[in-house]
Amino acid sequence: MRTTLELVKTAYTTEQLPSFDLPQIAMAGRSNVGKSSLLNALAGRKSLAKVSANPGKTRSVNFYLVEPWQFYLIDLPGYGYARASHEERRQWARVLETYLSHTKELRGLALLLDCRLTPQKIDRELAVYAMNINLPVIPVLTKADKCKQKERQTRQNEWRDILGQTPLLVSAQRKSGLNKLWRALILCATGKVVEGEVMEY
Ligand SMILES: Nc1nc2c(ncn2[C@@H]2O[C@H](COP(=O)(O)OP(=O)(O)OP(=O)(O)O)[C@@H](O)[C@H]2O)c(=O)[nH]1
Ligand SMILES: [Mg+2]
């Protein structure tokens, strides 16, 4: 199967947020959690989304059309970036909240969580916010390659206790867990159950 991602729109302000008819799944997480890397890994491409060792790289809301599945994956600006100015943080929070609460076609939130960190308050708050607006959450532990099996298991258990569901484990670097994540994204966006591989990696 060949699944493709194509960047179709970039928004820097709430006014620029487009309204699309197709379903959307947002990817959110702390700055540097690996959102852009994961998008590239899912797409099987190196530089679709900009990746950086410096947190705060993605400052826009980027809309990627997923074919042939007919939905959008959205790369949201990372939150919790310590060195951002107060004004910048407010602007990001506004875009994030406007997007999450006003997008009619939004079907779910892929919540990216760093596998190396114990559950952080800011991530829990976003998860609770999503649950309060009845937005399904797909929890995803990123950078699994950086953790030993025992730590991965601990993280999954901790988040399962908080969210009521066990997060998927992925590594953009090792390209692991990607088909499982694709299947969860497609199910959430379109209701379609896909068996087998969505992409050949
Ligand atoms: N080892 C490892 N490193 C990763 C992985 N995914 C991302 N990284 C690294 O983590 C850093 C941040 O990755 P990005 O993909 O830019 O993170 P982001 O969440 O998009 O960051 P912002 O755009 O700042 O919000 C980069 O140095 C990546 O190379 C992974 O699966 N394994
Ligand atoms: Mg990014």
Coordinates of C-alpha atoms and ligand atoms in Angstrom, one line a residue:
M1 CA 0.0 0.0 0.0
R2 CA 1.2 3.5 -0.8
T3 CA 0.0 6.1 1.6
T4 CA 1.1 9.7 0.9
L5 CA 1.2 12.9 2.9
E6 CA 1.1 16.3 1.2
L7 CA 1.4 19.7 2.9
V8 CA -1.6 21.7 1.7
K9 CA -1.8 24.6 4.1
T10 CA 0.2 26.4 6.7
A11 CA -1.5 28.8 9.2
Y12 CA 0.3 31.2 11.5
T13 CA -2.7 32.9 13.0
T14 CA -6.2 31.9 14.0
E15 CA -7.5 33.9 11.1
Q16 CA -5.5 31.8 8.7
L17 CA -7.0 28.5 10.0
P18 CA -8.7 26.9 7.0
S19 CA -12.0 25.1 7.1
F20 CA -11.8 21.7 5.3
D21 CA -14.6 19.2 4.7
L22 CA -12.5 16.1 5.3
P23 CA -11.9 14.7 8.7
Q24 CA -8.9 15.9 10.7
I25 CA -6.6 14.4 13.3
A26 CA -4.3 16.8 15.2
M27 CA -0.9 15.8 16.5
A28 CA 0.1 17.7 19.6
G29 CA 2.8 17.5 22.1
R30 CA 5.5 19.4 23.9
S31 CA 8.1 21.2 21.9
N32 CA 10.8 18.7 20.9
V33 CA 8.7 15.6 21.6
G34 CA 9.3 14.5 18.0
K35 CA 6.1 15.5 16.1
S36 CA 7.7 16.6 12.9
S37 CA 10.0 13.6 12.9
L38 CA 7.1 11.3 13.4
L39 CA 5.3 12.9 10.5
N40 CA 8.3 12.4 8.3
A41 CA 8.6 8.8 9.5
L42 CA 4.9 8.2 8.8
A43 CA 5.3 9.6 5.3
G44 CA 8.5 7.7 4.7
R45 CA 10.1 11.0 3.8
K46 CA 13.1 12.8 5.2
S47 CA 12.2 16.4 5.0
L48 CA 8.4 16.8 4.6
A49 CA 8.3 18.6 8.0
K50 CA 11.1 20.6 9.5
V51 CA 13.0 18.8 12.3
S52 CA 15.3 20.6 14.7
A53 CA 17.5 19.9 17.7
N54 CA 16.3 23.4 18.9
P55 CA 12.8 23.3 20.5
G56 CA 10.2 25.6 19.0
K57 CA 10.9 24.8 15.4
T58 CA 7.2 24.4 14.3
R59 CA 5.5 27.6 15.0
S60 CA 2.7 27.2 12.5
V61 CA -0.3 24.8 12.1
N62 CA 0.5 22.6 9.2
F63 CA -2.2 20.6 7.3
Y64 CA -1.1 17.4 5.5
L65 CA -3.6 15.6 3.3
V66 CA -3.4 11.8 3.7
E67 CA -4.1 9.8 0.5
P68 CA -5.8 7.5 -0.4
W69 CA -7.5 7.8 3.0
Q70 CA -8.9 11.2 2.6
F71 CA -8.2 12.9 5.8
Y72 CA -5.9 15.6 7.2
L73 CA -3.1 15.2 9.7
I74 CA -2.2 18.4 11.5
D75 CA 1.2 19.2 12.9
L76 CA 0.5 21.7 15.7
P77 CA 3.1 24.0 17.3
G78 CA 4.7 22.4 20.3
Y79 CA 3.8 23.7 23.7
G80 CA 5.8 24.1 26.9
Y81 CA 8.8 25.6 25.2
A82 CA 10.7 27.1 28.1
R83 CA 12.6 29.8 26.2
A84 CA 9.6 31.2 24.4
S85 CA 8.5 34.7 25.5
H86 CA 5.3 35.2 27.4
E87 CA 3.6 36.7 24.4
E88 CA 4.7 33.9 22.1
R89 CA 3.4 31.3 24.5
R90 CA 0.1 33.1 24.7
Q91 CA -0.1 33.3 20.9
W92 CA 0.6 29.5 20.6
A93 CA -2.0 28.6 23.3
R94 CA -4.6 30.7 21.5
V95 CA -3.9 29.0 18.2
L96 CA -4.0 25.6 19.8
E97 CA -7.2 26.2 21.7
T98 CA -8.9 27.9 18.8
Y99 CA -8.0 25.1 16.5
L100 CA -9.0 22.3 19.0
S101 CA -12.3 23.9 20.0
H102 CA -13.5 25.3 16.7
T103 CA -12.6 22.6 14.1
K104 CA -15.9 20.9 13.3
E105 CA -14.1 18.1 11.3
L106 CA -11.7 17.3 14.1
R107 CA -12.0 13.6 14.9
G108 CA -9.1 13.0 17.3
L109 CA -6.0 14.2 19.0
A110 CA -2.8 12.2 18.7
L111 CA -1.1 13.2 21.9
L112 CA 2.6 12.7 21.6
L113 CA 4.4 12.0 24.9
D114 CA 8.1 11.6 25.4
C115 CA 8.9 8.0 26.4
R116 CA 11.7 9.1 28.6
L117 CA 9.6 11.4 30.9
T118 CA 7.3 10.5 33.7
P119 CA 3.8 12.0 33.0
Q120 CA 4.0 15.8 32.9
K121 CA 1.4 18.1 34.1
I122 CA 1.1 20.1 30.9
D123 CA 0.4 16.9 28.9
R124 CA -2.2 15.7 31.4
E125 CA -3.9 19.0 31.2
L126 CA -4.2 18.8 27.4
A127 CA -5.5 15.2 27.7
V128 CA -8.1 16.3 30.2
Y129 CA -9.0 19.3 28.0
A130 CA -9.6 17.0 25.0
M131 CA -11.6 14.5 27.0
N132 CA -13.8 17.4 28.3
I133 CA -14.6 18.5 24.8
N134 CA -15.3 14.8 23.9
L135 CA -12.3 14.6 21.5
P136 CA -10.9 11.1 21.3
V137 CA -7.2 10.9 22.3
I138 CA -4.7 8.6 20.7
P139 CA -1.7 8.6 23.1
V140 CA 1.6 7.9 21.5
L141 CA 5.0 7.5 23.3
T142 CA 7.7 8.9 21.1
K143 CA 11.5 8.2 21.0
A144 CA 11.0 4.6 22.2
D145 CA 14.5 3.8 20.9
K146 CA 15.9 5.9 23.7
C147 CA 14.3 3.7 26.4
K148 CA 14.9 0.2 27.7
Q149 CA 12.0 -2.2 27.6
K150 CA 11.3 -1.9 31.3
E151 CA 11.1 1.9 31.1
R152 CA 8.7 1.6 28.1
Q153 CA 6.5 -0.7 30.0
T154 CA 6.5 1.6 33.1
R155 CA 5.5 4.6 30.9
Q156 CA 2.7 2.7 29.2
N157 CA 1.3 1.6 32.6
E158 CA 1.6 5.2 34.0
W159 CA -0.3 6.7 31.1
R160 CA -2.8 3.9 31.0
D161 CA -3.7 4.7 34.6
I162 CA -4.2 8.3 33.8
L163 CA -5.9 8.1 30.4
G164 CA -7.7 4.7 30.6
Q165 CA -5.9 3.5 27.5
T166 CA -2.5 2.2 26.8
P167 CA -0.3 4.5 24.6
L168 CA 1.2 3.2 21.4
L169 CA 5.0 3.1 21.3
V170 CA 6.8 4.6 18.3
S171 CA 10.3 5.5 17.2
A172 CA 10.7 7.8 14.2
Q173 CA 14.4 6.9 14.2
R174 CA 13.9 3.1 14.1
K175 CA 10.7 3.4 12.1
S176 CA 9.0 1.2 14.7
G177 CA 5.3 1.2 15.6
L178 CA 4.4 3.2 12.5
N179 CA 1.9 0.8 10.9
K180 CA 0.1 0.3 14.2
L181 CA -0.1 4.1 14.5
W182 CA -1.4 4.5 10.9
R183 CA -4.1 2.0 11.6
A184 CA -5.2 3.9 14.7
L185 CA -5.2 7.2 12.9
I186 CA -7.2 5.8 10.0
L187 CA -9.7 4.2 12.3
C188 CA -10.1 7.4 14.3
A189 CA -10.4 9.6 11.2
T190 CA -12.5 7.5 8.9
G191 CA -13.9 4.6 10.9
K192 CA -12.2 2.2 8.5
V193 CA -10.6 -0.9 10.0
V194 CA -7.4 -1.6 8.1
E195 CA -5.6 -4.9 8.4
G196 CA -2.0 -5.4 7.6
E197 CA 0.4 -2.7 6.4
V198 CA -0.6 0.8 5.6
M199 CA 2.9 1.6 4.5
E200 CA 5.9 -0.5 3.5
Y201 CA 9.0 0.8 5.5
Ligands
LIG1 N1 16.4 9.1 19.2 C1 15.3 9.6 18.6 N2 15.3 11.0 18.4 C2 14.2 11.5 17.9 C3 13.1 10.8 17.5 N3 12.1 11.6 17.0 C4 12.7 12.9 17.1 N4 13.9 12.8 17.6 C5 14.8 14.0 17.8 O1 14.2 14.9 18.6 C6 14.4 16.3 18.2 C7 13.1 17.1 18.0 O2 12.4 16.5 16.9 P1 11.3 17.3 16.2 O3 10.6 16.3 15.3 O4 11.8 18.5 15.5 O5 10.3 17.6 17.4 P2 9.0 18.5 17.3 O6 8.0 17.9 18.3 O7 8.5 18.7 16.0 O8 9.5 19.9 17.9 P3 8.9 21.4 17.7 O9 8.6 21.6 16.3 O10 9.9 22.2 18.3 O11 7.6 21.4 18.5 C8 15.3 16.2 17.0 O12 16.7 16.3 17.4 C9 15.0 14.8 16.5 O13 16.1 14.2 15.7 C10 13.1 9.3 17.7 O14 12.2 8.6 17.4 N5 14.3 8.8 18.3
MG2 MG 8.0 20.3 14.8

